[in-house]
PDB file of C-alpha atoms in Angstrom:
ATOM      1  CA  MET A   1     133.517 136.733 152.982  1.00  0.00           C
ATOM      2  CA  THR A   2     137.294 136.727 152.766  1.00  0.00           C
ATOM      3  CA  GLY A   3     140.260 134.371 152.742  1.00  0.00           C
ATOM      4  CA  PRO A   4     139.739 130.592 153.047  1.00  0.00           C
ATOM      5  CA  ALA A   5     135.979 130.908 153.493  1.00  0.00           C
ATOM      6  CA  ARG A   6     135.636 132.786 150.194  1.00  0.00           C
ATOM      7  CA  THR A   7     137.851 130.224 148.440  1.00  0.00           C
ATOM      8  CA  ARG A   8     135.668 127.378 149.682  1.00  0.00           C
ATOM      9  CA  GLY A   9     132.565 129.215 148.502  1.00  0.00           C
ATOM     10  CA  LEU A  10     133.925 129.742 145.001  1.00  0.00           C
ATOM     11  CA  ARG A  11     135.009 126.116 144.779  1.00  0.00           C
ATOM     12  CA  ARG A  12     131.358 125.102 144.616  1.00  0.00           C
ATOM     13  CA  PHE A  13     131.099 126.801 141.215  1.00  0.00           C
ATOM     14  CA  THR A  14     134.535 125.981 139.780  1.00  0.00           C
ATOM     15  CA  ALA A  15     134.992 122.355 140.873  1.00  0.00           C
ATOM     16  CA  PRO A  16     133.878 119.641 138.410  1.00  0.00           C
ATOM     17  CA  ARG A  17     130.308 118.569 139.043  1.00  0.00           C
ATOM     18  CA  PRO A  18     129.577 114.887 139.684  1.00  0.00           C
ATOM     19  CA  PRO A  19     127.991 113.134 136.728  1.00  0.00           C
ATOM     20  CA  ALA A  20     124.209 113.040 136.690  1.00  0.00           C
ATOM     21  CA  VAL A  21     122.692 109.760 137.832  1.00  0.00           C
ATOM     22  CA  GLU A  22     120.919 107.927 135.019  1.00  0.00           C
ATOM     23  CA  ARG A  23     117.443 106.724 135.900  1.00  0.00           C
ATOM     24  CA  CYS A  24     114.886 104.342 134.501  1.00  0.00           C
ATOM     25  CA  GLU A  25     112.537 106.437 132.373  1.00  0.00           C
ATOM     26  CA  LEU A  26     109.526 104.413 133.519  1.00  0.00           C
ATOM     27  CA  CYS A  27     109.949 104.059 137.290  1.00  0.00           C
ATOM     28  CA  SER A  28     112.760 106.600 137.993  1.00  0.00           C
ATOM     29  CA  LEU A  29     114.987 104.121 139.833  1.00  0.00           C
ATOM     30  CA  PRO A  30     118.736 104.688 139.309  1.00  0.00           C
ATOM     31  CA  VAL A  31     120.297 102.432 136.665  1.00  0.00           C
ATOM     32  CA  PRO A  32     123.960 101.453 136.247  1.00  0.00           C
ATOM     33  CA  GLU A  33     126.042 102.754 133.346  1.00  0.00           C
ATOM     34  CA  THR A  34     125.407  99.492 131.507  1.00  0.00           C
ATOM     35  CA  HIS A  35     121.648  98.960 131.455  1.00  0.00           C
ATOM     36  CA  ARG A  36     118.844  97.713 129.238  1.00  0.00           C
ATOM     37  CA  HIS A  37     116.831  99.821 126.809  1.00  0.00           C
ATOM     38  CA  LEU A  38     113.298  99.725 125.518  1.00  0.00           C
ATOM     39  CA  VAL A  39     111.966 100.957 122.198  1.00  0.00           C
ATOM     40  CA  ASP A  40     109.098 103.428 122.452  1.00  0.00           C
ATOM     41  CA  SER A  41     107.364 102.676 119.157  1.00  0.00           C
ATOM     42  CA  GLU A  42     105.092 105.738 119.344  1.00  0.00           C
ATOM     43  CA  ARG A  43     107.992 108.195 119.574  1.00  0.00           C
ATOM     44  CA  ARG A  44     110.546 106.001 117.768  1.00  0.00           C
ATOM     45  CA  ALA A  45     112.875 106.581 120.696  1.00  0.00           C
ATOM     46  CA  LEU A  46     115.104 104.551 122.998  1.00  0.00           C
ATOM     47  CA  VAL A  47     114.156 104.477 126.689  1.00  0.00           C
ATOM     48  CA  CYS A  48     116.554 103.652 129.553  1.00  0.00           C
ATOM     49  CA  ALA A  49     115.154 100.868 131.739  1.00  0.00           C
ATOM     50  CA  CYS A  50     115.971  99.119 134.995  1.00  0.00           C
ATOM     51  CA  THR A  51     116.071  95.331 135.030  1.00  0.00           C
ATOM     52  CA  ALA A  52     112.531  95.007 136.391  1.00  0.00           C
ATOM     53  CA  CYS A  53     110.988  97.251 133.733  1.00  0.00           C
ATOM     54  CA  ALA A  54     113.015  95.573 130.986  1.00  0.00           C
ATOM     55  CA  LEU A  55     111.608  92.210 132.061  1.00  0.00           C
ATOM     56  CA  LEU A  56     108.088  93.642 132.312  1.00  0.00           C
ATOM     57  CA  PHE A  57     108.128  94.746 128.683  1.00  0.00           C
ATOM     58  CA  ASP A  58     109.945  91.754 127.289  1.00  0.00           C
ATOM     59  CA  ARG A  59     108.306  90.386 124.150  1.00  0.00           C
ATOM     60  CA  GLU A  60     106.580  87.467 125.847  1.00  0.00           C
ATOM     61  CA  GLY A  61     105.435  89.337 128.951  1.00  0.00           C
ATOM     62  CA  SER A  62     104.450  92.712 127.531  1.00  0.00           C
ATOM     63  CA  GLY A  63     100.861  93.830 127.888  1.00  0.00           C
ATOM     64  CA  THR A  64     101.177  96.762 125.482  1.00  0.00           C
ATOM     65  CA  GLY A  65     102.531  97.326 122.033  1.00  0.00           C
ATOM     66  CA  ARG A  66     104.115 100.683 122.779  1.00  0.00           C
ATOM     67  CA  PHE A  67     107.225  99.539 124.663  1.00  0.00           C
ATOM     68  CA  ARG A  68     109.445  96.655 123.584  1.00  0.00           C
ATOM     69  CA  THR A  69     112.540  95.438 125.395  1.00  0.00           C
ATOM     70  CA  ILE A  70     115.596  95.317 123.143  1.00  0.00           C
ATOM     71  CA  PRO A  71     117.022  91.780 123.022  1.00  0.00           C
ATOM     72  CA  GLY A  72     120.684  91.138 123.648  1.00  0.00           C
ATOM     73  CA  ARG A  73     121.487  88.779 120.813  1.00  0.00           C
ATOM     74  CA  TRP A  74     124.301  89.329 118.296  1.00  0.00           C
ATOM     75  CA  LEU A  75     124.219  87.069 115.241  1.00  0.00           C
ATOM     76  CA  SER A  76     126.347  86.589 112.147  1.00  0.00           C
ATOM     77  CA  GLU A  77     125.300  85.279 108.739  1.00  0.00           C
ATOM     78  CA  PRO A  78     126.482  81.681 108.283  1.00  0.00           C
ATOM     79  CA  GLU A  79     127.475  82.535 104.706  1.00  0.00           C
ATOM     80  CA  ASP A  80     127.668  85.666 102.574  1.00  0.00           C
ATOM     81  CA  ARG A  81     124.272  86.461 101.057  1.00  0.00           C
ATOM     82  CA  LEU A  82     124.696  90.017  99.855  1.00  0.00           C
ATOM     83  CA  ASP A  83     126.904  90.863  96.867  1.00  0.00           C
ATOM     84  CA  GLN A  84     127.871  94.208  95.361  1.00  0.00           C
ATOM     85  CA  ARG A  85     124.929  94.160  92.930  1.00  0.00           C
ATOM     86  CA  GLY A  86     122.467  93.565  95.755  1.00  0.00           C
ATOM     87  CA  TRP A  87     124.066  96.358  97.774  1.00  0.00           C
ATOM     88  CA  HIS A  88     123.619  98.879  94.964  1.00  0.00           C
ATOM     89  CA  ALA A  89     120.026  97.742  94.417  1.00  0.00           C
ATOM     90  CA  LEU A  90     119.248  98.621  98.039  1.00  0.00           C
ATOM     91  CA  GLY A  91     120.119 102.237  97.238  1.00  0.00           C
ATOM     92  CA  VAL A  92     122.589 102.836 100.075  1.00  0.00           C
ATOM     93  CA  PRO A  93     125.171 105.474  99.035  1.00  0.00           C
ATOM     94  CA  VAL A  94     127.778 104.605 101.720  1.00  0.00           C
ATOM     95  CA  ASP A  95     129.623 101.511 102.927  1.00  0.00           C
ATOM     96  CA  VAL A  96     127.838 100.969 106.256  1.00  0.00           C
ATOM     97  CA  ALA A  97     124.096 100.752 106.832  1.00  0.00           C
ATOM     98  CA  PHE A  98     121.617  99.134 109.143  1.00  0.00           C
ATOM     99  CA  PHE A  99     118.161  97.986 108.171  1.00  0.00           C
ATOM    100  CA  PHE A 100     115.143  97.505 110.392  1.00  0.00           C
ATOM    101  CA  ARG A 101     111.450  96.753 110.136  1.00  0.00           C
ATOM    102  CA  ASP A 102     109.395  99.751 111.237  1.00  0.00           C
ATOM    103  CA  ALA A 103     106.227  98.167 112.621  1.00  0.00           C
ATOM    104  CA  ALA A 104     104.262 101.413 113.019  1.00  0.00           C
ATOM    105  CA  ARG A 105     104.878 102.452 109.413  1.00  0.00           C
ATOM    106  CA  GLY A 106     104.764  98.927 108.043  1.00  0.00           C
ATOM    107  CA  ARG A 107     107.933  99.277 106.002  1.00  0.00           C
ATOM    108  CA  LEU A 108     111.632  98.503 105.786  1.00  0.00           C
ATOM    109  CA  VAL A 109     113.986 101.368 106.561  1.00  0.00           C
ATOM    110  CA  ALA A 110     117.700 101.848 105.919  1.00  0.00           C
ATOM    111  CA  LEU A 111     119.762 104.095 108.190  1.00  0.00           C
ATOM    112  CA  TYR A 112     123.390 105.003 107.722  1.00  0.00           C
ATOM    113  CA  PRO A 113     125.899 107.167 109.594  1.00  0.00           C
ATOM    114  CA  SER A 114     126.583 110.746 108.539  1.00  0.00           C
ATOM    115  CA  PRO A 115     128.027 113.929 110.062  1.00  0.00           C
ATOM    116  CA  ALA A 116     124.470 114.896 111.087  1.00  0.00           C
ATOM    117  CA  GLY A 117     123.668 111.545 112.708  1.00  0.00           C
ATOM    118  CA  ALA A 118     121.503 108.794 111.242  1.00  0.00           C
ATOM    119  CA  THR A 119     120.261 109.445 107.696  1.00  0.00           C
ATOM    120  CA  GLU A 120     117.138 107.481 106.761  1.00  0.00           C
ATOM    121  CA  SER A 121     115.849 106.128 103.480  1.00  0.00           C
ATOM    122  CA  GLN A 122     113.077 103.723 102.567  1.00  0.00           C
ATOM    123  CA  VAL A 123     113.989 100.305 101.179  1.00  0.00           C
ATOM    124  CA  ASP A 124     112.283  98.893  98.121  1.00  0.00           C
ATOM    125  CA  PRO A 125     110.736  95.565  99.262  1.00  0.00           C
ATOM    126  CA  ALA A 126     111.602  93.894  95.952  1.00  0.00           C
ATOM    127  CA  ALA A 127     115.265  94.909  96.299  1.00  0.00           C
ATOM    128  CA  TRP A 128     115.272  93.628  99.882  1.00  0.00           C
ATOM    129  CA  ASP A 129     113.793  90.274  98.869  1.00  0.00           C
ATOM    130  CA  ALA A 130     116.329  89.905  96.077  1.00  0.00           C
ATOM    131  CA  ALA A 131     119.275  90.897  98.265  1.00  0.00           C
ATOM    132  CA  PHE A 132     118.404  88.777 101.310  1.00  0.00           C
ATOM    133  CA  ALA A 133     116.633  85.790  99.829  1.00  0.00           C
ATOM    134  CA  GLY A 134     117.380  82.849 102.103  1.00  0.00           C
ATOM    135  CA  SER A 135     119.180  85.013 104.660  1.00  0.00           C
ATOM    136  CA  ALA A 136     119.085  83.613 108.200  1.00  0.00           C
ATOM    137  CA  LEU A 137     119.487  87.135 109.584  1.00  0.00           C
ATOM    138  CA  ALA A 138     116.628  88.610 107.551  1.00  0.00           C
ATOM    139  CA  HIS A 139     114.424  85.727 108.661  1.00  0.00           C
ATOM    140  CA  ALA A 140     115.313  86.235 112.350  1.00  0.00           C
ATOM    141  CA  LEU A 141     115.129  90.060 112.360  1.00  0.00           C
ATOM    142  CA  ALA A 142     112.628  91.321 114.967  1.00  0.00           C
ATOM    143  CA  GLU A 143     110.600  94.453 114.281  1.00  0.00           C
ATOM    144  CA  ASP A 144     111.764  97.742 115.833  1.00  0.00           C
ATOM    145  CA  VAL A 145     114.240  96.264 118.319  1.00  0.00           C
ATOM    146  CA  GLU A 146     116.914  94.700 116.091  1.00  0.00           C
ATOM    147  CA  VAL A 147     118.766  95.745 112.954  1.00  0.00           C
ATOM    148  CA  LEU A 148     120.505  93.965 110.149  1.00  0.00           C
ATOM    149  CA  LEU A 149     123.902  95.666 110.057  1.00  0.00           C
ATOM    150  CA  ALA A 150     125.842  95.529 106.786  1.00  0.00           C
ATOM    151  CA  ARG A 151     129.319  96.729 105.850  1.00  0.00           C
ATOM    152  CA  ARG A 152     130.743  96.765 102.346  1.00  0.00           C
ATOM    153  CA  THR A 153     134.460  96.476 101.597  1.00  0.00           C
ATOM    154  CA  ASP A 154     136.341  95.913  98.358  1.00  0.00           C
ATOM    155  CA  GLU A 155     136.224  92.156  98.954  1.00  0.00           C
ATOM    156  CA  ARG A 156     132.758  91.447 100.326  1.00  0.00           C
ATOM    157  CA  VAL A 157     129.655  92.607 102.150  1.00  0.00           C
ATOM    158  CA  THR A 158     129.399  91.294 105.715  1.00  0.00           C
ATOM    159  CA  CYS A 159     126.127  91.211 107.643  1.00  0.00           C
ATOM    160  CA  HIS A 160     125.203  90.865 111.312  1.00  0.00           C
ATOM    161  CA  LEU A 161     122.084  91.119 113.420  1.00  0.00           C
ATOM    162  CA  VAL A 162     122.581  93.390 116.449  1.00  0.00           C
ATOM    163  CA  PRO A 163     120.385  95.239 118.986  1.00  0.00           C
ATOM    164  CA  VAL A 164     119.045  98.550 117.677  1.00  0.00           C
ATOM    165  CA  ASP A 165     120.609 100.513 120.560  1.00  0.00           C
ATOM    166  CA  ALA A 166     124.056  99.227 119.552  1.00  0.00           C
ATOM    167  CA  ALA A 167     123.521 100.566 116.028  1.00  0.00           C
ATOM    168  CA  TYR A 168     122.500 104.004 117.312  1.00  0.00           C
ATOM    169  CA  ALA A 169     125.486 104.016 119.660  1.00  0.00           C
ATOM    170  CA  LEU A 170     127.704 103.488 116.599  1.00  0.00           C
ATOM    171  CA  VAL A 171     126.062 106.436 114.832  1.00  0.00           C
ATOM    172  CA  GLY A 172     126.747 108.627 117.862  1.00  0.00           C
ATOM    173  CA  ARG A 173     130.391 107.551 118.080  1.00  0.00           C
ATOM    174  CA  LEU A 174     130.997 108.287 114.421  1.00  0.00           C
ATOM    175  CA  ARG A 175     129.245 111.645 114.614  1.00  0.00           C
ATOM    176  CA  ARG A 176     131.500 112.777 117.471  1.00  0.00           C
ATOM    177  CA  HIS A 177     134.648 111.947 115.535  1.00  0.00           C
ATOM    178  CA  TRP A 178     133.528 112.731 111.969  1.00  0.00           C
ATOM    179  CA  ARG A 179     135.883 114.983 110.016  1.00  0.00           C
ATOM    180  CA  GLY A 180     135.755 115.933 106.348  1.00  0.00           C
ATOM    181  CA  PHE A 181     133.808 114.208 103.604  1.00  0.00           C
ATOM    182  CA  ASP A 182     134.455 110.556 104.506  1.00  0.00           C
ATOM    183  CA  GLY A 183     134.701 110.792 108.287  1.00  0.00           C
ATOM    184  CA  GLY A 184     138.467 110.884 108.583  1.00  0.00           C
ATOM    185  CA  PRO A 185     140.911 108.449 110.235  1.00  0.00           C
ATOM    186  CA  ARG A 186     139.431 108.684 113.753  1.00  0.00           C
ATOM    187  CA  ALA A 187     135.934 107.824 112.576  1.00  0.00           C
ATOM    188  CA  ARG A 188     137.294 104.913 110.538  1.00  0.00           C
ATOM    189  CA  ALA A 189     139.181 103.651 113.579  1.00  0.00           C
ATOM    190  CA  GLU A 190     135.972 103.814 115.631  1.00  0.00           C
ATOM    191  CA  LEU A 191     134.174 101.885 112.895  1.00  0.00           C
ATOM    192  CA  ASP A 192     136.858  99.182 112.806  1.00  0.00           C
ATOM    193  CA  ALA A 193     136.764  98.862 116.598  1.00  0.00           C
ATOM    194  CA  PHE A 194     132.989  98.525 116.579  1.00  0.00           C
ATOM    195  CA  PHE A 195     132.996  95.774 113.968  1.00  0.00           C
ATOM    196  CA  ALA A 196     135.760  93.947 115.820  1.00  0.00           C
ATOM    197  CA  GLU A 197     133.441  93.941 118.845  1.00  0.00           C
ATOM    198  CA  VAL A 198     130.540  92.751 116.675  1.00  0.00           C
ATOM    199  CA  ASP A 199     132.664  89.871 115.349  1.00  0.00           C
ATOM    200  CA  ARG A 200     133.733  88.948 118.883  1.00  0.00           C
ATOM    201  CA  ARG A 201     130.200  88.861 120.280  1.00  0.00           C
ATOM    202  CA  SER A 202     128.313  87.320 117.364  1.00  0.00           C
ATOM    203  CA  VAL A 203     127.332  83.698 116.994  1.00  0.00           C
ATOM    204  CA  PRO A 204     126.061  82.119 113.759  1.00  0.00           C
ATOM    205  CA  ALA A 205     122.353  82.627 113.179  1.00  0.00           C
ATOM    206  CA  PRO A 206     120.317  79.409 113.112  1.00  0.00           C
ATOM    207  CA  ALA A 207     119.110  78.358 109.704  1.00  0.00           C
ATOM    208  CA  PRO A 208     115.471  79.267 108.979  1.00  0.00           C
ATOM    209  CA  ALA A 209     113.060  76.453 109.763  1.00  0.00           C
ATOM    210  CA  PRO A 210     111.591  74.811 106.659  1.00  0.00           C
ATOM    211  CA  PRO A 211     107.929  75.630 106.013  1.00  0.00           C
ATOM    212  CA  ALA A 212     105.503  73.288 107.720  1.00  0.00           C
ATOM    213  CA  ALA A 213     104.089  70.525 105.575  1.00  0.00           C
ATOM    214  CA  SER A 214     100.638  71.217 104.204  1.00  0.00           C
ATOM    215  CA  ARG A 215      97.830  69.719 106.242  1.00  0.00           C
ATOM    216  CA  GLY A 216      96.652  66.481 104.788  1.00  0.00           C
ATOM    217  CA  ALA A 217      99.756  66.003 102.610  1.00  0.00           C
ATOM    218  CA  THR A 218     100.881  62.403 102.301  1.00  0.00           C
ATOM    219  CA  PRO A 219     104.340  61.591 103.750  1.00  0.00           C
TER     220      PRO A 219
END
């Protein structure tokens, strides 16, 4: 093979390859770049899903406990509930963390970004109760599929409830850009951009419903 024919043959190996098509991990149908995710509670993993499979395993329609569709709600705390003392009591050594209820293990878990990805630590239930007593977000938090995202600054600690896949996407973004001990300016810029998006998308969480009156109590 010589000349133009050889050049065309080599181009197959040197030209950029088209991106791989993402597929639903349950039915193998192609999914768009923006698609839903499920939580596989047995593997503690995120699963790409088409719209039909996401609806099939939605909380109300699911026939199994293994897969759960991740909701799309983004909530903010109507008022600050967590102060610096409560933050330290939770045992988080950095300024950003997300907390979720691990149904399979029956415990609260804290995860926070690091150069190696998400670092995990167990949360003392007493510290959690003290830190988030009366919190609308803690009351609304769904097991496995949502996280309570907290960020500490010099002035305050802000909290939001976001989908668990959004939190893991943040960890991945920070890991790609992490430099040095504290992440460096690019990682901090990514963090600021993420929280600006969280603020834009969040709506105030509804106040927890008061406990039902005891049966037989007089009005």
